[in-house]
Short mmCIF file of C-alpha atoms and ligand atoms in Angstrom, two decimals:
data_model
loop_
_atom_site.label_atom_id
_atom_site.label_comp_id
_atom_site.label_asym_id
_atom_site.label_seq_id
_atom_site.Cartn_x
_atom_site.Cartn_y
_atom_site.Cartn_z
CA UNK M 1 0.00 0.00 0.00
CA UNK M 2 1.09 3.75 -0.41
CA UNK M 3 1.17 6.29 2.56
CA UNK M 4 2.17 9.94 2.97
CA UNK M 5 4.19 11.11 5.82
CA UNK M 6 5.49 14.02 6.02
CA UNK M 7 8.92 13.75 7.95
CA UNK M 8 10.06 16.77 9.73
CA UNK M 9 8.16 18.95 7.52
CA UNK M 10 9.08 17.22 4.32
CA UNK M 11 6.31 15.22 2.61
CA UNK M 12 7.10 12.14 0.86
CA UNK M 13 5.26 9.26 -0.21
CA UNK M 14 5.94 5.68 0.78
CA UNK M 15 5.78 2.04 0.01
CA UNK M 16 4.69 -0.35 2.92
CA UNK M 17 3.43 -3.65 3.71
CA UNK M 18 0.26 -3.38 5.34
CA UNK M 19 1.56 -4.46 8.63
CA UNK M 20 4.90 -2.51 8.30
CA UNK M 21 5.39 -0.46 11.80
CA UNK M 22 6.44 2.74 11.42
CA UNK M 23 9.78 2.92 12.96
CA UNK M 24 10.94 -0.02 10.00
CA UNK M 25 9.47 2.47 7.28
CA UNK M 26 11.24 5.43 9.29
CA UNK M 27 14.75 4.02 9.24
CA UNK M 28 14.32 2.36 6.13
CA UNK M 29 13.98 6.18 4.45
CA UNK M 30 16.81 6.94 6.31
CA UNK M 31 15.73 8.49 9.44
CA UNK M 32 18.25 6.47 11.05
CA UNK M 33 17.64 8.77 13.71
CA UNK M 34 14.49 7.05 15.09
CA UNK M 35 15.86 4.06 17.51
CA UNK M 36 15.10 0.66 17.94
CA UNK M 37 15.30 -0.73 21.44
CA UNK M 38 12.97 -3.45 22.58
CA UNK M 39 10.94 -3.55 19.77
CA UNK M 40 8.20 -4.07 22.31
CA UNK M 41 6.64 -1.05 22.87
CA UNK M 42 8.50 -1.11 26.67
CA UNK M 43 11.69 1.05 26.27
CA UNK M 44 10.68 4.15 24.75
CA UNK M 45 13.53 4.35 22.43
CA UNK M 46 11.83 4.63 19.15
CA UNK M 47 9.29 7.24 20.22
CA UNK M 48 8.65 9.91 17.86
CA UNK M 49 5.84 12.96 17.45
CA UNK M 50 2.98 12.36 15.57
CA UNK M 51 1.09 15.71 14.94
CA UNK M 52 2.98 16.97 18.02
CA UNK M 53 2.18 13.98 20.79
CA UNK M 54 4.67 11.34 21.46
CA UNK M 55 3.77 7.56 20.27
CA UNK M 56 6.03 4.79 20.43
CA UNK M 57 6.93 3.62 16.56
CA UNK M 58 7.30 0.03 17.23
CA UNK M 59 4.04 -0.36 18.13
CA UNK M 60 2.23 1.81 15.46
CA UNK M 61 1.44 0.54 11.83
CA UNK M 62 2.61 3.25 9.77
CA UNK M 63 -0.29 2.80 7.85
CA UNK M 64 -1.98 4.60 10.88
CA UNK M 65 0.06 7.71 10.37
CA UNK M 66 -0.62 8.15 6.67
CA UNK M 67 -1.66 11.89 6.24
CA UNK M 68 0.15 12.78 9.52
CA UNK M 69 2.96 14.76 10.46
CA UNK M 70 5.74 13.03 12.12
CA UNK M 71 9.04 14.88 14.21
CA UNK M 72 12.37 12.78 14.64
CA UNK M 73 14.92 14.50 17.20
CA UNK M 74 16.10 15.98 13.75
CA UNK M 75 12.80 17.94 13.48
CA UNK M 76 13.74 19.80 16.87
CA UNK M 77 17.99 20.10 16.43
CA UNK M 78 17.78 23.39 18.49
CA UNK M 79 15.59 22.58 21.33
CA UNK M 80 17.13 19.14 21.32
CA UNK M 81 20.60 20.83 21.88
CA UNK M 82 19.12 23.32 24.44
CA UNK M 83 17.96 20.51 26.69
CA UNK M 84 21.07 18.27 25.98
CA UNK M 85 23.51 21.04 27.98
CA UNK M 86 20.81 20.52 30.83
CA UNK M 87 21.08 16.71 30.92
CA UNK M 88 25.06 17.10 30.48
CA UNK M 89 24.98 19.68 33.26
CA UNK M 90 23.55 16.73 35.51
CA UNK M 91 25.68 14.29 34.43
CA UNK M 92 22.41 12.72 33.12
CA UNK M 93 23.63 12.31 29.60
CA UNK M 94 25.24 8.97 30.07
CA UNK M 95 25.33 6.74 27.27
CA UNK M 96 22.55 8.67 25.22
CA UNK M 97 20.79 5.81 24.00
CA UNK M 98 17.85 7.22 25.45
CA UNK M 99 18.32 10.75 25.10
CA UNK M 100 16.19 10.89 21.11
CA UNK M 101 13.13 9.67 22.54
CA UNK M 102 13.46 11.24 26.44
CA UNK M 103 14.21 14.92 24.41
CA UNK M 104 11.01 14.31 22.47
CA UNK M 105 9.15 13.37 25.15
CA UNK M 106 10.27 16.71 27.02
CA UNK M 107 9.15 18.64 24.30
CA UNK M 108 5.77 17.59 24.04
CA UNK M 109 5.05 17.57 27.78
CA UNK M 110 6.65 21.07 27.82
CA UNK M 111 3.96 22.05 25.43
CA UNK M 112 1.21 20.50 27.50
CA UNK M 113 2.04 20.67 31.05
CA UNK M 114 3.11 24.52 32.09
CA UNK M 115 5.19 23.79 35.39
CA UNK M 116 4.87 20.01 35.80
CA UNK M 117 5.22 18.74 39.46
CA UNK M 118 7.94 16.06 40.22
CA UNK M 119 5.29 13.34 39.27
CA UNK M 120 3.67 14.69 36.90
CA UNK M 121 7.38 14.78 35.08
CA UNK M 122 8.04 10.68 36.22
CA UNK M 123 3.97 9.93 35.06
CA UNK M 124 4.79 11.48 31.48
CA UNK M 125 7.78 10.10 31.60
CA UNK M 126 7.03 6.57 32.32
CA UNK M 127 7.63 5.27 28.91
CA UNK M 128 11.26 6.57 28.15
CA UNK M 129 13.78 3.72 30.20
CA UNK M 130 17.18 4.93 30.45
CA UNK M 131 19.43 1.90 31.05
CA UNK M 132 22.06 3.72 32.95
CA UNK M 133 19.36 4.17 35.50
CA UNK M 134 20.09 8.07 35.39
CA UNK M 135 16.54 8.93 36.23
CA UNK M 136 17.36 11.69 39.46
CA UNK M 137 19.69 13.55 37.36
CA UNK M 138 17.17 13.50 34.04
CA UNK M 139 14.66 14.93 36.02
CA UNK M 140 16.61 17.39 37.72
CA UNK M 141 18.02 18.58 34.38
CA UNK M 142 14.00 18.80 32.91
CA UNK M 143 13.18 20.99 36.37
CA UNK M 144 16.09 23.06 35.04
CA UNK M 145 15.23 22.92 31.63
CA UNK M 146 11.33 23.99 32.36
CA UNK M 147 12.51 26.71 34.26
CA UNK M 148 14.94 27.78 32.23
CA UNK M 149 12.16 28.15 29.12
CA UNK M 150 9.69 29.80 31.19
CA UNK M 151 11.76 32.27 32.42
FE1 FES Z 1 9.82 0.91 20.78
FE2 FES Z 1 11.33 0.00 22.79
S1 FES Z 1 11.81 0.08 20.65
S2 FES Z 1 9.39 0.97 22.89
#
């Protein structure tokens, strides 16, 4: 079957198997970008925005984004880099397996959640595992980072 996504704000069309997920049709256009972890839906690592709210691309046909618009960490360089100095400046950044699909994460909650208690952060959070365990120092680098963007 034939879908359009359109990729960081550039729309292409694409061939798939019906049951094709989307992060397979993702890094298989070259948005090597998107991770695969677990391939389970458990880790987080392949999550990327569709129309602005994280989902988890192993677990989503990509048939089920056709039409939609769809941000890798590449779609958000800047902000992405922003929050990165915040994670570093925790000592959070650790391996950075995890840090695509955490920063994306961030993002979105930032746009939904205006100052975000402690578990409101873990609760949205929930679905991004960081296997270095650095999950004090990510969320005090996100306090930081929220602050920091409001002001
Ligand atoms: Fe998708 Fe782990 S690879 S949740």
């Amino acid at each position: 079957m034939i879908i359009t996504l359109t990729v960081n704000g550039q729309e292409k069309v694409h061939m798939i198997t019906p049951g094709a997920m989307l992060v397979d049709v993702l890094r298989s256009a070259g948005y090597t970008e998107v991770k695969k972890g677990c391939d389970t839906g458990s880790c987080g690592v392949c999550t990327v925005l569709l129309d602005g709210l994280p989902i988890l691309s192993c677990s989503y046909l990509a048939a089920k984004a056709d039409g939609h618009e769809i941000t890798t960490i590449r779609g958000m360089e800047k902000e992405a880099a922003e929050f990165s100095e915040f994670l570093v400046g925790e000592g959070a950044d650790q391996c950075g397996f995890c840090s695509p699909g955490l920063a994306l994460t961030v993002m979105a909650m930032k746009k939904e959640l205006k100052a975000p208690s402690d578990e409101e952060i873990k609760h949205y959070l929930a679905g991004n595992l960081c296997r270095c365990s650095g999950y004090e120092g990510q969320l005090r680098a996100i306090k930081k980072y929220l602050e920091a963007c409001r002001g």
